[in-house]
Amino acid sequence: MGLAKRIIPCLDVTNGRVVKGVNFLELRDAGDPVEIARRYDEQGADELTFLDITASSDNRGLILHIIEEVASQVFIPLTVGGGVREVEDVRRLLNAGADKVSINTTAVLNPKVVQDAAAKFGSQCIVVAIDAKKVDNQPFEWEVFTHGGRKATGLDAVKWAEYMVSLGAGELLVTSMDRDGTKIGFNNPLNKAISNAVEVPIIASGGVGNLQHLVDGVKEGGADAVLAASIFHYGEYTVKQAKDYMAQHGIEIRR
Amino acid sequence: MSTIDIAVVDYGMGNLRSVSKALEHVATTKNVVVTSKPEDVAKASRVVFPGQGAMPDCIRELDARGLRGAVLEAAQNKPFLGICIGLQMLFEQSEEGNAAGLGLFKGGVKRFAHADMVDSQGEKLKVPHMGWNQVYQCQHAEAKAHALWQGIEDGARFYYVHSYYVQPADESIIEGYSDYPKRFTCAIAKDNLFAVQFHPEKSANAGLQLLSNFVNWSPS
């Protein structure tokens, strides 16, 4: 036996509440972040990811406060992303109790932030989030998008992943924008292509609708961790049910 | 001057909030202090020596704050818990940046070798070793498992994130190991000292149990 595949519930946070949208739009309220975090911890979540999805300067303090509160009650790794613009933002989130910080748009606009943050705080706490979409108008299959999926970058997602790791990213959070919120399963070819290209762990994200999708994400997509939001928030499945199902399908998980 | 029950050594590397929060959670009546002052480390009843980031930087920052002597002194005289780089720094030499460690224990710190990183099904294993792995406790001929394993199942999973591991020259100090895919040392102990590669502060109930065991530990 060895390293377990991780299940990571993702909490999209705005104005102090957890919400969930479809294809990055149509937000629905899913509850209080601290309460939800505690529930997932009790169910056996291996890690939690908080994405500050509005991340304007006026609610920045709010997410720091939430992370502080969660970090004093929940003793599993916490990743926080959304609106990280400079190395100082990384420091603030780590000081609030985050174990890892996820960088997305800023990584594209200013890759040096990834490099400097990794040099300063260690690669282990720098996650680069890649939002990718299948495209027909490029010499490659998947293109990187930023600004919550609104802006095309012209970057090849696989090459971009390699570059981010070379700058010091310790983990990659790969979200398929085509799949996000659709409940038709992860984009396994995308995840596999990136997983094969880099040495660091990858987290598959976007599209989970049932527990078989989690299994496929590991077996077909080569993911080291699987991230899901709505299947857990609305009580369709507990984290424990997800783990039982994965274990029945021969995947090593933490009990 | 107030007493310090537990000093968490802060040499400016990484996030110590998780460590202090977890200690406060298991030791509600104790005074837990995060400090970069050698005199605080010297007067504390117990010392936790955490670490994140690259070992050469950790050693440099430790020295910049004049903490080397106080840490070495504590490591040999009072209940002392090393975590992650705080374990690695206790050895002589690391492959990471070819840095010299504190040299309290003979042996080196090695990187997971690229050529070995394939599992039994032929799948590629990632570096850093990140996530929950099983920790097997060593039982030495003379006694039961170490006091810090009390209440923790043999093979319980703990949270790891690292690319380097220690190779003690003296195998009698090894108290735990994990497989990735080869066996590596994840816990050592000697007298008043216990040190682990994984992060007890992030390892849910198993980790809190270990921290609680440390807080209540009276090394003989």
Short mmCIF file of C-alpha atoms in Angstrom, two decimals, chain A residues 1-6 41 45-47 67-69 71-78 93-100 119-125 170-171 192 194-202 219 222 224 252-255, chain B residues 12-18 21-26 52-54 57 111-114 117 119 121 123-134 136 157-162 178-181 199-205 208:
data_model
loop_
_atom_site.label_atom_id
_atom_site.label_comp_id
_atom_site.label_asym_id
_atom_site.label_seq_id
_atom_site.Cartn_x
_atom_site.Cartn_y
_atom_site.Cartn_z
CA MET A 1 0.00 0.00 0.00
CA GLY A 2 1.14 3.53 -0.53
CA LEU A 3 -0.07 7.03 -1.20
CA ALA A 4 -3.86 7.44 -1.27
CA LYS A 5 -5.71 9.30 -4.00
CA ARG A 6 -7.27 12.38 -2.49
CA ASP A 41 -13.69 16.99 7.57
CA ALA A 45 -12.29 14.76 3.16
CA ASP A 46 -8.54 14.63 2.48
CA GLU A 47 -8.19 18.34 1.83
CA ILE A 67 -9.83 30.73 6.60
CA GLU A 68 -8.73 31.74 10.08
CA GLU A 69 -11.88 30.28 11.55
CA ALA A 71 -7.97 26.60 10.24
CA SER A 72 -8.52 26.66 14.00
CA GLN A 73 -11.14 23.90 13.81
CA VAL A 74 -10.25 21.70 10.85
CA PHE A 75 -6.84 19.99 10.79
CA ILE A 76 -6.48 18.90 7.20
CA PRO A 77 -4.76 20.80 4.37
CA LEU A 78 -6.55 23.93 3.16
CA LEU A 93 -3.42 33.74 2.96
CA LEU A 94 -0.72 31.50 4.46
CA ASN A 95 -0.73 33.58 7.63
CA ALA A 96 -4.51 33.25 7.87
CA GLY A 97 -4.10 29.48 7.93
CA ALA A 98 -4.03 28.36 4.30
CA ASP A 99 -1.55 25.56 3.61
CA LYS A 100 -1.49 26.12 -0.14
CA ALA A 119 11.09 30.62 -4.00
CA LYS A 120 9.88 32.44 -0.92
CA PHE A 121 7.39 29.99 0.60
CA GLY A 122 8.34 26.71 -1.08
CA SER A 123 6.80 24.86 -4.02
CA GLN A 124 4.73 22.75 -1.61
CA CYS A 125 2.33 25.64 -1.05
CA GLY A 170 4.16 22.20 -6.64
CA GLU A 171 0.76 21.05 -7.82
CA LYS A 192 -3.95 12.64 -18.70
CA ILE A 194 -1.02 17.21 -18.36
CA SER A 195 -0.35 14.46 -15.81
CA ASN A 196 2.00 12.73 -18.24
CA ALA A 197 3.81 15.97 -19.01
CA VAL A 198 4.71 16.98 -15.45
CA GLU A 199 6.29 15.43 -12.36
CA VAL A 200 4.04 17.16 -9.79
CA PRO A 201 0.58 15.96 -8.66
CA ILE A 202 -2.48 17.11 -10.54
CA LYS A 219 -7.95 5.62 -13.72
CA GLY A 222 -4.23 9.97 -14.18
CA ASP A 224 -3.63 12.30 -8.07
CA GLU A 252 -6.32 3.35 -2.71
CA ILE A 253 -8.00 5.87 -0.42
CA ARG A 254 -7.66 7.04 3.18
CA ARG A 255 -10.28 5.64 5.55
CA GLY B 12 10.85 32.93 9.06
CA MET B 13 10.19 29.96 6.80
CA GLY B 14 6.68 28.85 5.99
CA ASN B 15 3.43 28.84 7.80
CA LEU B 16 3.55 28.12 11.51
CA ARG B 17 -0.05 28.98 12.17
CA SER B 18 -1.21 25.45 11.41
CA LYS B 21 -3.36 26.09 16.10
CA ALA B 22 -3.17 22.31 16.25
CA LEU B 23 -1.08 22.45 19.44
CA GLU B 24 -3.55 24.87 21.04
CA HIS B 25 -6.35 22.52 20.05
CA VAL B 26 -4.80 19.53 21.87
CA GLN B 52 8.80 24.25 5.17
CA GLY B 53 10.62 25.25 2.04
CA ALA B 54 14.17 24.52 1.01
CA ASP B 57 17.26 28.60 3.21
CA ARG B 111 15.71 13.21 -2.99
CA PHE B 112 13.21 10.67 -4.31
CA ALA B 113 15.14 9.24 -7.26
CA HIS B 114 13.41 9.83 -10.58
CA MET B 117 9.15 6.61 -9.18
CA ASP B 119 4.26 1.96 -8.71
CA GLN B 121 1.14 -1.24 -11.79
CA GLU B 123 2.07 4.06 -13.13
CA LYS B 124 4.25 7.12 -12.67
CA LEU B 125 4.55 8.38 -9.07
CA LYS B 126 4.68 12.12 -8.57
CA VAL B 127 7.25 14.21 -6.71
CA PRO B 128 6.59 15.95 -4.33
CA HIS B 129 5.20 13.00 -2.39
CA MET B 130 1.96 14.81 -1.54
CA GLY B 131 -1.00 13.38 0.32
CA TRP B 132 -1.92 10.70 2.83
CA ASN B 133 0.36 7.70 3.18
CA GLN B 134 0.47 4.86 5.66
CA TYR B 136 4.28 1.89 9.97
CA ARG B 157 -2.35 7.56 7.32
CA PHE B 158 -0.62 10.90 7.81
CA TYR B 159 -0.38 13.88 5.46
CA TYR B 160 2.92 14.37 3.63
CA VAL B 161 4.33 16.96 1.32
CA HIS B 162 8.04 16.62 0.55
CA SER B 178 6.38 4.67 4.75
CA ASP B 179 6.63 3.30 1.22
CA TYR B 180 6.85 5.54 -1.88
CA PRO B 181 7.43 3.19 -3.63
CA HIS B 199 2.67 16.90 9.06
CA PRO B 200 0.82 15.87 12.23
CA GLU B 201 -0.80 19.33 12.33
CA LYS B 202 -2.55 18.52 9.03
CA SER B 203 -3.22 14.83 9.62
CA ALA B 204 -6.71 15.00 11.17
CA ASN B 205 -7.27 12.69 14.15
CA LEU B 208 -3.84 15.43 16.69
#
